[in-house]
Amino acid sequence: MSHQTRKDPAGAKLGMWLFLFTELFLFGGLFLLYGVYLARYHREFAAAGREMHLGFGTANTVILITSSLLAAMAVTAIQRSGRRLVLYLLGGTVLCGAVFLFNKYLEWSDEIGHGIYPGSPRLAAGPPGESVFYSLYYLTVGLHGLHVLIGGTLLAVVAARVGRGTIHAGDFAWLENGALYWHLVDLVWIFIFPLYYLVL
Amino acid sequence: MGSDTHDTTTHVIGYKTLTTVWIALLALTALTVWVALNAPGIGHVWGSLAIAAAKGGLVIAFFMHMRYEGRLLRWLLFVALVTLAIFIGLTFSDVLYR
């Protein structure tokens, strides 16, 4: 029995979107927790939020938005058959992701250096609302960082396949879905940024 | 270069369109940071969230191609967002008026 693989880009994209909806609900649940605890521990959240590093948050927002542009351009580039350009654009996207994670490392190092991490003696001695804020912060931002890591790896694999010619103008569902995943990572950060860095 | 071309299965968005969206996203980021620095307090929560929603809308519509997708994907997105809104609404009506 011979198998003939038939490509179905529309179906592949539909499947990716259904997966992205589950991701939206995952992060939506975390944002919901944030909202509920903000209503309960308003003052503690405001005090803790003012200690966040706005510079890191803003820089990372700009980096992710730019990486999203490069990923979207890569999809356009493959449709117009510019393989070399696709590789440059994907390389730029992955590089932005790496810089984002490096910034995150610096930011977390600083916070952990000041005794701010889940279960630290400093937070245990403080008001309960403050430790709730930082637990949610580390959980949400950590989960997002994991998504950046996964997305970057995925796009690196996609770039390798573009280089080998497995992904080309006639069949680029992998690139399209990889880019969609990356945009979701950007989308989630667009909401994390105001909630943790700006509104408090 | 900027003109968008149509196809039966997929759609090509020009580099110029994408760059314009990127500039709009950067401008909105600058705006939201400015608002946060100049209007401290809890009153601008809704303003910040409205700006975030506008940015999210741009990312979904252009970067994620939703503006050019068919009815099925658009409806699915709509249903997903309404479901999320219902979860949030029910939770808050429970938490705030308990």
PDB file of C-alpha atoms in Angstrom:
ATOM      1  CA  MET A   1       0.000   0.000   0.000  1.00  0.00           C
ATOM      2  CA  SER A   2       1.518   3.257  -1.033  1.00  0.00           C
ATOM      3  CA  HIS A   3       0.956   6.458   0.840  1.00  0.00           C
ATOM      4  CA  GLN A   4       0.656   9.695  -0.956  1.00  0.00           C
ATOM      5  CA  THR A   5       1.008  12.693   1.330  1.00  0.00           C
ATOM      6  CA  ARG A   6      -1.310  15.485   0.397  1.00  0.00           C
ATOM      7  CA  LYS A   7      -0.496  18.933   1.675  1.00  0.00           C
ATOM      8  CA  ASP A   8      -3.301  20.883   3.288  1.00  0.00           C
ATOM      9  CA  PRO A   9      -1.972  24.327   4.289  1.00  0.00           C
ATOM     10  CA  ALA A  10      -5.417  25.609   5.294  1.00  0.00           C
ATOM     11  CA  GLY A  11      -5.926  22.612   7.588  1.00  0.00           C
ATOM     12  CA  ALA A  12      -2.444  23.036   9.074  1.00  0.00           C
ATOM     13  CA  LYS A  13      -3.193  26.663   9.805  1.00  0.00           C
ATOM     14  CA  LEU A  14      -6.594  25.840  11.336  1.00  0.00           C
ATOM     15  CA  GLY A  15      -4.913  23.305  13.632  1.00  0.00           C
ATOM     16  CA  MET A  16      -2.309  25.889  14.670  1.00  0.00           C
ATOM     17  CA  TRP A  17      -4.993  28.447  15.474  1.00  0.00           C
ATOM     18  CA  LEU A  18      -6.937  25.935  17.591  1.00  0.00           C
ATOM     19  CA  PHE A  19      -3.740  25.308  19.547  1.00  0.00           C
ATOM     20  CA  LEU A  20      -3.158  29.053  19.912  1.00  0.00           C
ATOM     21  CA  PHE A  21      -6.644  29.414  21.425  1.00  0.00           C
ATOM     22  CA  THR A  22      -5.662  26.969  24.186  1.00  0.00           C
ATOM     23  CA  GLU A  23      -2.575  29.132  24.778  1.00  0.00           C
ATOM     24  CA  LEU A  24      -4.799  32.204  25.001  1.00  0.00           C
ATOM     25  CA  PHE A  25      -6.888  30.478  27.672  1.00  0.00           C
ATOM     26  CA  LEU A  26      -3.764  29.418  29.567  1.00  0.00           C
ATOM     27  CA  PHE A  27      -2.441  32.967  29.786  1.00  0.00           C
ATOM     28  CA  GLY A  28      -5.985  34.345  30.101  1.00  0.00           C
ATOM     29  CA  GLY A  29      -6.350  32.299  33.288  1.00  0.00           C
ATOM     30  CA  LEU A  30      -3.152  33.810  34.689  1.00  0.00           C
ATOM     31  CA  PHE A  31      -4.321  37.329  33.803  1.00  0.00           C
ATOM     32  CA  LEU A  32      -7.623  36.536  35.499  1.00  0.00           C
ATOM     33  CA  LEU A  33      -5.784  35.517  38.687  1.00  0.00           C
ATOM     34  CA  TYR A  34      -3.847  38.783  38.462  1.00  0.00           C
ATOM     35  CA  GLY A  35      -7.088  40.777  38.201  1.00  0.00           C
ATOM     36  CA  VAL A  36      -8.739  39.012  41.127  1.00  0.00           C
ATOM     37  CA  TYR A  37      -5.706  39.437  43.411  1.00  0.00           C
ATOM     38  CA  LEU A  38      -5.282  43.043  42.283  1.00  0.00           C
ATOM     39  CA  ALA A  39      -8.825  43.706  43.503  1.00  0.00           C
ATOM     40  CA  ARG A  40      -8.059  41.986  46.826  1.00  0.00           C
ATOM     41  CA  TYR A  41      -4.525  43.302  47.521  1.00  0.00           C
ATOM     42  CA  HIS A  42      -4.692  46.624  45.725  1.00  0.00           C
ATOM     43  CA  ARG A  43      -2.217  48.539  47.892  1.00  0.00           C
ATOM     44  CA  GLU A  44       0.387  45.750  48.098  1.00  0.00           C
ATOM     45  CA  PHE A  45       0.220  45.194  44.335  1.00  0.00           C
ATOM     46  CA  ALA A  46       0.741  48.912  43.682  1.00  0.00           C
ATOM     47  CA  ALA A  47       3.750  49.030  46.034  1.00  0.00           C
ATOM     48  CA  ALA A  48       5.314  45.906  44.507  1.00  0.00           C
ATOM     49  CA  GLY A  49       4.563  47.010  40.935  1.00  0.00           C
ATOM     50  CA  ARG A  50       6.392  50.298  41.422  1.00  0.00           C
ATOM     51  CA  GLU A  51       9.579  48.323  42.126  1.00  0.00           C
ATOM     52  CA  MET A  52       9.494  46.699  38.692  1.00  0.00           C
ATOM     53  CA  HIS A  53      12.151  47.747  36.180  1.00  0.00           C
ATOM     54  CA  LEU A  54      10.267  49.799  33.601  1.00  0.00           C
ATOM     55  CA  GLY A  55      13.403  50.095  31.427  1.00  0.00           C
ATOM     56  CA  PHE A  56      13.740  46.338  31.005  1.00  0.00           C
ATOM     57  CA  GLY A  57      10.005  45.984  30.342  1.00  0.00           C
ATOM     58  CA  THR A  58       9.972  48.703  27.681  1.00  0.00           C
ATOM     59  CA  ALA A  59      13.161  47.479  25.970  1.00  0.00           C
ATOM     60  CA  ASN A  60      11.805  43.935  25.824  1.00  0.00           C
ATOM     61  CA  THR A  61       8.498  45.171  24.413  1.00  0.00           C
ATOM     62  CA  VAL A  62      10.307  46.951  21.561  1.00  0.00           C
ATOM     63  CA  ILE A  63      12.515  43.876  20.956  1.00  0.00           C
ATOM     64  CA  LEU A  64       9.524  41.505  20.756  1.00  0.00           C
ATOM     65  CA  ILE A  65       7.515  43.810  18.477  1.00  0.00           C
ATOM     66  CA  THR A  66      10.512  44.076  16.162  1.00  0.00           C
ATOM     67  CA  SER A  67      11.058  40.305  16.178  1.00  0.00           C
ATOM     68  CA  SER A  68       7.376  39.883  15.315  1.00  0.00           C
ATOM     69  CA  LEU A  69       7.835  42.206  12.314  1.00  0.00           C
ATOM     70  CA  LEU A  70      10.820  40.156  11.127  1.00  0.00           C
ATOM     71  CA  ALA A  71       8.848  36.891  11.459  1.00  0.00           C
ATOM     72  CA  ALA A  72       5.914  38.353   9.506  1.00  0.00           C
ATOM     73  CA  MET A  73       8.347  39.595   6.830  1.00  0.00           C
ATOM     74  CA  ALA A  74       9.863  36.098   6.615  1.00  0.00           C
ATOM     75  CA  VAL A  75       6.437  34.724   5.614  1.00  0.00           C
ATOM     76  CA  THR A  76       6.145  37.383   2.905  1.00  0.00           C
ATOM     77  CA  ALA A  77       9.717  36.646   1.771  1.00  0.00           C
ATOM     78  CA  ILE A  78       9.132  32.905   1.347  1.00  0.00           C
ATOM     79  CA  GLN A  79       6.013  33.587  -0.705  1.00  0.00           C
ATOM     80  CA  ARG A  80       8.123  35.768  -2.966  1.00  0.00           C
ATOM     81  CA  SER A  81      10.814  33.048  -3.150  1.00  0.00           C
ATOM     82  CA  GLY A  82      13.701  34.874  -1.566  1.00  0.00           C
ATOM     83  CA  ARG A  83      15.349  32.057   0.400  1.00  0.00           C
ATOM     84  CA  ARG A  84      18.393  34.052   1.495  1.00  0.00           C
ATOM     85  CA  LEU A  85      16.213  36.891   2.752  1.00  0.00           C
ATOM     86  CA  VAL A  86      14.033  34.401   4.676  1.00  0.00           C
ATOM     87  CA  LEU A  87      17.140  33.092   6.444  1.00  0.00           C
ATOM     88  CA  TYR A  88      18.295  36.608   7.382  1.00  0.00           C
ATOM     89  CA  LEU A  89      14.832  37.521   8.670  1.00  0.00           C
ATOM     90  CA  LEU A  90      14.455  34.330  10.727  1.00  0.00           C
ATOM     91  CA  GLY A  91      17.981  34.788  12.055  1.00  0.00           C
ATOM     92  CA  GLY A  92      17.007  38.283  13.167  1.00  0.00           C
ATOM     93  CA  THR A  93      13.877  36.957  14.866  1.00  0.00           C
ATOM     94  CA  VAL A  94      15.793  34.299  16.798  1.00  0.00           C
ATOM     95  CA  LEU A  95      18.479  36.848  17.717  1.00  0.00           C
ATOM     96  CA  CYS A  96      15.806  39.191  19.126  1.00  0.00           C
ATOM     97  CA  GLY A  97      14.410  36.276  21.148  1.00  0.00           C
ATOM     98  CA  ALA A  98      17.880  35.590  22.565  1.00  0.00           C
ATOM     99  CA  VAL A  99      18.373  39.256  23.502  1.00  0.00           C
ATOM    100  CA  PHE A 100      14.942  39.231  25.152  1.00  0.00           C
ATOM    101  CA  LEU A 101      15.898  36.218  27.285  1.00  0.00           C
ATOM    102  CA  PHE A 102      19.265  37.788  28.152  1.00  0.00           C
ATOM    103  CA  ASN A 103      17.472  40.925  29.379  1.00  0.00           C
ATOM    104  CA  LYS A 104      15.151  38.692  31.384  1.00  0.00           C
ATOM    105  CA  TYR A 105      18.187  37.003  32.931  1.00  0.00           C
ATOM    106  CA  LEU A 106      19.644  40.372  33.970  1.00  0.00           C
ATOM    107  CA  GLU A 107      16.306  41.538  35.353  1.00  0.00           C
ATOM    108  CA  TRP A 108      15.650  38.368  37.345  1.00  0.00           C
ATOM    109  CA  SER A 109      19.236  38.287  38.633  1.00  0.00           C
ATOM    110  CA  ASP A 110      18.776  41.781  39.996  1.00  0.00           C
ATOM    111  CA  GLU A 111      15.448  40.933  41.629  1.00  0.00           C
ATOM    112  CA  ILE A 112      16.689  37.662  43.092  1.00  0.00           C
ATOM    113  CA  GLY A 113      19.793  39.545  44.311  1.00  0.00           C
ATOM    114  CA  HIS A 114      17.461  41.839  46.246  1.00  0.00           C
ATOM    115  CA  GLY A 115      15.838  38.832  47.898  1.00  0.00           C
ATOM    116  CA  ILE A 116      12.735  38.891  45.703  1.00  0.00           C
ATOM    117  CA  TYR A 117      11.796  35.371  44.668  1.00  0.00           C
ATOM    118  CA  PRO A 118       8.965  32.998  45.630  1.00  0.00           C
ATOM    119  CA  GLY A 119       9.425  31.795  49.190  1.00  0.00           C
ATOM    120  CA  SER A 120      12.302  34.186  49.982  1.00  0.00           C
ATOM    121  CA  PRO A 121      12.711  35.320  53.628  1.00  0.00           C
ATOM    122  CA  ARG A 122      12.121  38.929  52.571  1.00  0.00           C
ATOM    123  CA  LEU A 123       8.761  38.195  50.934  1.00  0.00           C
ATOM    124  CA  ALA A 124       7.735  35.831  53.750  1.00  0.00           C
ATOM    125  CA  ALA A 125       8.252  38.698  56.218  1.00  0.00           C
ATOM    126  CA  GLY A 126       6.260  41.158  54.105  1.00  0.00           C
ATOM    127  CA  PRO A 127       2.499  41.494  53.569  1.00  0.00           C
ATOM    128  CA  PRO A 128       0.788  38.509  51.850  1.00  0.00           C
ATOM    129  CA  GLY A 129      -0.282  40.614  48.834  1.00  0.00           C
ATOM    130  CA  GLU A 130       3.331  41.360  47.957  1.00  0.00           C
ATOM    131  CA  SER A 131       4.360  37.691  47.806  1.00  0.00           C
ATOM    132  CA  VAL A 132       1.231  36.903  45.744  1.00  0.00           C
ATOM    133  CA  PHE A 133       2.256  39.624  43.266  1.00  0.00           C
ATOM    134  CA  TYR A 134       5.778  38.263  42.852  1.00  0.00           C
ATOM    135  CA  SER A 135       4.627  34.634  42.682  1.00  0.00           C
ATOM    136  CA  LEU A 136       2.236  35.542  39.859  1.00  0.00           C
ATOM    137  CA  TYR A 137       4.958  37.636  38.213  1.00  0.00           C
ATOM    138  CA  TYR A 138       7.500  34.812  38.227  1.00  0.00           C
ATOM    139  CA  LEU A 139       4.892  32.268  37.097  1.00  0.00           C
ATOM    140  CA  THR A 140       3.447  34.354  34.238  1.00  0.00           C
ATOM    141  CA  VAL A 141       6.702  35.867  32.989  1.00  0.00           C
ATOM    142  CA  GLY A 142       8.541  32.569  33.463  1.00  0.00           C
ATOM    143  CA  LEU A 143       5.938  30.690  31.439  1.00  0.00           C
ATOM    144  CA  HIS A 144       6.163  33.398  28.777  1.00  0.00           C
ATOM    145  CA  GLY A 145       9.962  33.117  28.774  1.00  0.00           C
ATOM    146  CA  LEU A 146       9.621  29.365  28.246  1.00  0.00           C
ATOM    147  CA  HIS A 147       7.428  30.150  25.238  1.00  0.00           C
ATOM    148  CA  VAL A 148      10.115  32.491  23.877  1.00  0.00           C
ATOM    149  CA  LEU A 149      12.643  29.657  24.239  1.00  0.00           C
ATOM    150  CA  ILE A 150      10.352  27.143  22.493  1.00  0.00           C
ATOM    151  CA  GLY A 151       9.409  29.641  19.756  1.00  0.00           C
ATOM    152  CA  GLY A 152      13.049  30.522  19.108  1.00  0.00           C
ATOM    153  CA  THR A 153      13.996  26.842  18.858  1.00  0.00           C
ATOM    154  CA  LEU A 154      11.046  26.186  16.540  1.00  0.00           C
ATOM    155  CA  LEU A 155      12.035  29.067  14.248  1.00  0.00           C
ATOM    156  CA  ALA A 156      15.671  27.895  14.225  1.00  0.00           C
ATOM    157  CA  VAL A 157      14.479  24.450  13.076  1.00  0.00           C
ATOM    158  CA  VAL A 158      12.291  26.120  10.455  1.00  0.00           C
ATOM    159  CA  ALA A 159      15.270  28.206   9.264  1.00  0.00           C
ATOM    160  CA  ALA A 160      17.373  25.043   8.920  1.00  0.00           C
ATOM    161  CA  ARG A 161      14.613  23.456   6.831  1.00  0.00           C
ATOM    162  CA  VAL A 162      14.368  26.574   4.669  1.00  0.00           C
ATOM    163  CA  GLY A 163      18.129  26.350   4.156  1.00  0.00           C
ATOM    164  CA  ARG A 164      17.835  22.707   3.088  1.00  0.00           C
ATOM    165  CA  GLY A 165      14.980  23.600   0.739  1.00  0.00           C
ATOM    166  CA  THR A 166      12.355  21.440   2.523  1.00  0.00           C
ATOM    167  CA  ILE A 167      10.366  24.590   3.154  1.00  0.00           C
ATOM    168  CA  HIS A 168       9.861  26.642   0.004  1.00  0.00           C
ATOM    169  CA  ALA A 169       7.395  28.936  -1.768  1.00  0.00           C
ATOM    170  CA  GLY A 170       5.161  25.981  -2.661  1.00  0.00           C
ATOM    171  CA  ASP A 171       4.978  24.521   0.860  1.00  0.00           C
ATOM    172  CA  PHE A 172       5.669  26.820   3.774  1.00  0.00           C
ATOM    173  CA  ALA A 173       3.078  25.718   6.361  1.00  0.00           C
ATOM    174  CA  TRP A 174       5.899  25.116   8.880  1.00  0.00           C
ATOM    175  CA  LEU A 175       7.190  28.654   8.506  1.00  0.00           C
ATOM    176  CA  GLU A 176       3.689  30.122   8.631  1.00  0.00           C
ATOM    177  CA  ASN A 177       2.766  28.188  11.795  1.00  0.00           C
ATOM    178  CA  GLY A 178       6.132  28.926  13.424  1.00  0.00           C
ATOM    179  CA  ALA A 179       5.566  32.621  12.765  1.00  0.00           C
ATOM    180  CA  LEU A 180       2.006  32.390  14.168  1.00  0.00           C
ATOM    181  CA  TYR A 181       3.423  30.873  17.369  1.00  0.00           C
ATOM    182  CA  TRP A 182       5.977  33.662  17.605  1.00  0.00           C
ATOM    183  CA  HIS A 183       3.284  36.319  17.145  1.00  0.00           C
ATOM    184  CA  LEU A 184       1.307  34.737  19.988  1.00  0.00           C
ATOM    185  CA  VAL A 185       4.368  35.090  22.231  1.00  0.00           C
ATOM    186  CA  ASP A 186       4.475  38.774  21.245  1.00  0.00           C
ATOM    187  CA  LEU A 187       0.722  39.116  21.819  1.00  0.00           C
ATOM    188  CA  VAL A 188       0.942  37.707  25.359  1.00  0.00           C
ATOM    189  CA  TRP A 189       3.815  40.069  26.215  1.00  0.00           C
ATOM    190  CA  ILE A 190       1.776  43.024  24.944  1.00  0.00           C
ATOM    191  CA  PHE A 191      -0.615  42.321  27.847  1.00  0.00           C
ATOM    192  CA  ILE A 192       2.003  41.315  30.428  1.00  0.00           C
ATOM    193  CA  PHE A 193       3.804  44.640  29.893  1.00  0.00           C
ATOM    194  CA  PRO A 194       1.012  47.008  31.041  1.00  0.00           C
ATOM    195  CA  LEU A 195      -0.267  44.677  33.786  1.00  0.00           C
ATOM    196  CA  TYR A 196       3.056  44.177  35.554  1.00  0.00           C
ATOM    197  CA  TYR A 197       5.144  47.187  34.536  1.00  0.00           C
ATOM    198  CA  LEU A 198       2.745  50.049  33.839  1.00  0.00           C
ATOM    199  CA  VAL A 199      -0.615  50.116  35.580  1.00  0.00           C
ATOM    200  CA  LEU A 200       0.550  49.941  39.188  1.00  0.00           C
TER     201      LEU A 200
ATOM    202  CA  MET B   1       6.351  46.273  -3.504  1.00  0.00           C
ATOM    203  CA  GLY B   2       3.603  47.473  -1.228  1.00  0.00           C
ATOM    204  CA  SER B   3       0.719  46.033  -3.218  1.00  0.00           C
ATOM    205  CA  ASP B   4      -0.940  42.963  -1.723  1.00  0.00           C
ATOM    206  CA  THR B   5      -1.499  40.023  -4.026  1.00  0.00           C
ATOM    207  CA  HIS B   6      -4.278  37.469  -3.776  1.00  0.00           C
ATOM    208  CA  ASP B   7      -4.186  33.716  -4.044  1.00  0.00           C
ATOM    209  CA  THR B   8      -6.740  30.958  -3.495  1.00  0.00           C
ATOM    210  CA  THR B   9      -5.138  29.565  -0.338  1.00  0.00           C
ATOM    211  CA  THR B  10      -2.910  32.272   1.000  1.00  0.00           C
ATOM    212  CA  HIS B  11      -2.290  35.960   0.969  1.00  0.00           C
ATOM    213  CA  VAL B  12       0.905  37.965   0.629  1.00  0.00           C
ATOM    214  CA  ILE B  13       1.190  41.072   2.785  1.00  0.00           C
ATOM    215  CA  GLY B  14       3.620  43.649   1.440  1.00  0.00           C
ATOM    216  CA  TYR B  15       6.704  44.722   3.424  1.00  0.00           C
ATOM    217  CA  LYS B  16       5.430  48.278   3.434  1.00  0.00           C
ATOM    218  CA  THR B  17       2.162  47.310   5.152  1.00  0.00           C
ATOM    219  CA  LEU B  18       4.060  45.288   7.766  1.00  0.00           C
ATOM    220  CA  THR B  19       6.502  48.132   8.440  1.00  0.00           C
ATOM    221  CA  THR B  20       3.633  50.591   8.867  1.00  0.00           C
ATOM    222  CA  VAL B  21       2.036  48.279  11.446  1.00  0.00           C
ATOM    223  CA  TRP B  22       5.400  48.007  13.248  1.00  0.00           C
ATOM    224  CA  ILE B  23       5.685  51.811  13.426  1.00  0.00           C
ATOM    225  CA  ALA B  24       2.134  52.021  14.792  1.00  0.00           C
ATOM    226  CA  LEU B  25       2.984  49.394  17.438  1.00  0.00           C
ATOM    227  CA  LEU B  26       6.088  51.348  18.503  1.00  0.00           C
ATOM    228  CA  ALA B  27       4.074  54.581  18.686  1.00  0.00           C
ATOM    229  CA  LEU B  28       1.421  52.888  20.855  1.00  0.00           C
ATOM    230  CA  THR B  29       4.161  51.493  23.115  1.00  0.00           C
ATOM    231  CA  ALA B  30       5.608  54.992  23.542  1.00  0.00           C
ATOM    232  CA  LEU B  31       2.112  56.319  24.271  1.00  0.00           C
ATOM    233  CA  THR B  32       1.353  53.697  26.918  1.00  0.00           C
ATOM    234  CA  VAL B  33       4.694  54.294  28.688  1.00  0.00           C
ATOM    235  CA  TRP B  34       4.092  58.052  28.593  1.00  0.00           C
ATOM    236  CA  VAL B  35       0.628  57.593  30.092  1.00  0.00           C
ATOM    237  CA  ALA B  36       2.035  55.381  32.852  1.00  0.00           C
ATOM    238  CA  LEU B  37       4.725  57.922  33.768  1.00  0.00           C
ATOM    239  CA  ASN B  38       2.476  60.968  33.657  1.00  0.00           C
ATOM    240  CA  ALA B  39      -0.763  59.665  35.118  1.00  0.00           C
ATOM    241  CA  PRO B  40       0.166  57.466  38.077  1.00  0.00           C
ATOM    242  CA  GLY B  41      -2.481  55.656  40.040  1.00  0.00           C
ATOM    243  CA  ILE B  42      -5.075  53.059  39.304  1.00  0.00           C
ATOM    244  CA  GLY B  43      -7.276  55.303  37.139  1.00  0.00           C
ATOM    245  CA  HIS B  44      -5.412  54.594  33.921  1.00  0.00           C
ATOM    246  CA  VAL B  45      -5.732  50.789  34.127  1.00  0.00           C
ATOM    247  CA  TRP B  46      -8.478  50.830  31.522  1.00  0.00           C
ATOM    248  CA  GLY B  47      -6.521  53.214  29.297  1.00  0.00           C
ATOM    249  CA  SER B  48      -3.452  50.957  29.405  1.00  0.00           C
ATOM    250  CA  LEU B  49      -5.569  47.890  28.675  1.00  0.00           C
ATOM    251  CA  ALA B  50      -7.294  49.688  25.788  1.00  0.00           C
ATOM    252  CA  ILE B  51      -3.878  50.521  24.260  1.00  0.00           C
ATOM    253  CA  ALA B  52      -2.761  46.893  24.787  1.00  0.00           C
ATOM    254  CA  ALA B  53      -5.965  45.685  23.091  1.00  0.00           C
ATOM    255  CA  ALA B  54      -5.311  48.018  20.136  1.00  0.00           C
ATOM    256  CA  LYS B  55      -1.754  46.678  19.833  1.00  0.00           C
ATOM    257  CA  GLY B  56      -2.999  43.095  20.097  1.00  0.00           C
ATOM    258  CA  GLY B  57      -5.592  43.800  17.420  1.00  0.00           C
ATOM    259  CA  LEU B  58      -2.893  45.100  15.046  1.00  0.00           C
ATOM    260  CA  VAL B  59      -0.699  42.028  15.650  1.00  0.00           C
ATOM    261  CA  ILE B  60      -3.601  39.627  15.056  1.00  0.00           C
ATOM    262  CA  ALA B  61      -4.996  41.481  12.035  1.00  0.00           C
ATOM    263  CA  PHE B  62      -1.743  42.050  10.113  1.00  0.00           C
ATOM    264  CA  PHE B  63       1.167  40.021  11.506  1.00  0.00           C
ATOM    265  CA  MET B  64      -1.066  36.985  12.023  1.00  0.00           C
ATOM    266  CA  HIS B  65      -2.942  37.632   8.731  1.00  0.00           C
ATOM    267  CA  MET B  66      -6.371  37.442  10.373  1.00  0.00           C
ATOM    268  CA  ARG B  67      -7.608  40.398   8.342  1.00  0.00           C
ATOM    269  CA  TYR B  68      -7.190  38.290   5.219  1.00  0.00           C
ATOM    270  CA  GLU B  69      -8.499  34.983   6.549  1.00  0.00           C
ATOM    271  CA  GLY B  70     -11.801  33.360   5.697  1.00  0.00           C
ATOM    272  CA  ARG B  71     -14.959  33.239   7.728  1.00  0.00           C
ATOM    273  CA  LEU B  72     -14.116  30.057   9.653  1.00  0.00           C
ATOM    274  CA  LEU B  73     -10.965  31.356  11.358  1.00  0.00           C
ATOM    275  CA  ARG B  74     -12.515  34.747  12.060  1.00  0.00           C
ATOM    276  CA  TRP B  75     -15.538  33.174  13.725  1.00  0.00           C
ATOM    277  CA  LEU B  76     -13.384  30.808  15.743  1.00  0.00           C
ATOM    278  CA  LEU B  77     -11.313  33.733  17.007  1.00  0.00           C
ATOM    279  CA  PHE B  78     -14.491  35.625  17.858  1.00  0.00           C
ATOM    280  CA  VAL B  79     -15.906  32.631  19.783  1.00  0.00           C
ATOM    281  CA  ALA B  80     -12.601  32.136  21.654  1.00  0.00           C
ATOM    282  CA  LEU B  81     -12.436  35.801  22.693  1.00  0.00           C
ATOM    283  CA  VAL B  82     -16.104  35.889  23.746  1.00  0.00           C
ATOM    284  CA  THR B  83     -15.571  32.714  25.817  1.00  0.00           C
ATOM    285  CA  LEU B  84     -12.576  34.333  27.520  1.00  0.00           C
ATOM    286  CA  ALA B  85     -14.617  37.496  28.161  1.00  0.00           C
ATOM    287  CA  ILE B  86     -17.430  35.413  29.707  1.00  0.00           C
ATOM    288  CA  PHE B  87     -14.967  33.642  32.022  1.00  0.00           C
ATOM    289  CA  ILE B  88     -13.509  36.965  33.103  1.00  0.00           C
ATOM    290  CA  GLY B  89     -16.938  38.587  33.517  1.00  0.00           C
ATOM    291  CA  LEU B  90     -18.378  35.721  35.586  1.00  0.00           C
ATOM    292  CA  THR B  91     -15.291  35.513  37.800  1.00  0.00           C
ATOM    293  CA  PHE B  92     -15.335  39.220  38.518  1.00  0.00           C
ATOM    294  CA  SER B  93     -19.069  39.375  39.201  1.00  0.00           C
ATOM    295  CA  ASP B  94     -18.456  36.558  41.721  1.00  0.00           C
ATOM    296  CA  VAL B  95     -15.371  38.105  43.324  1.00  0.00           C
ATOM    297  CA  LEU B  96     -16.573  41.714  43.490  1.00  0.00           C
ATOM    298  CA  TYR B  97     -20.171  41.135  44.644  1.00  0.00           C
ATOM    299  CA  ARG B  98     -19.669  38.177  46.949  1.00  0.00           C
TER     300      ARG B  98
END
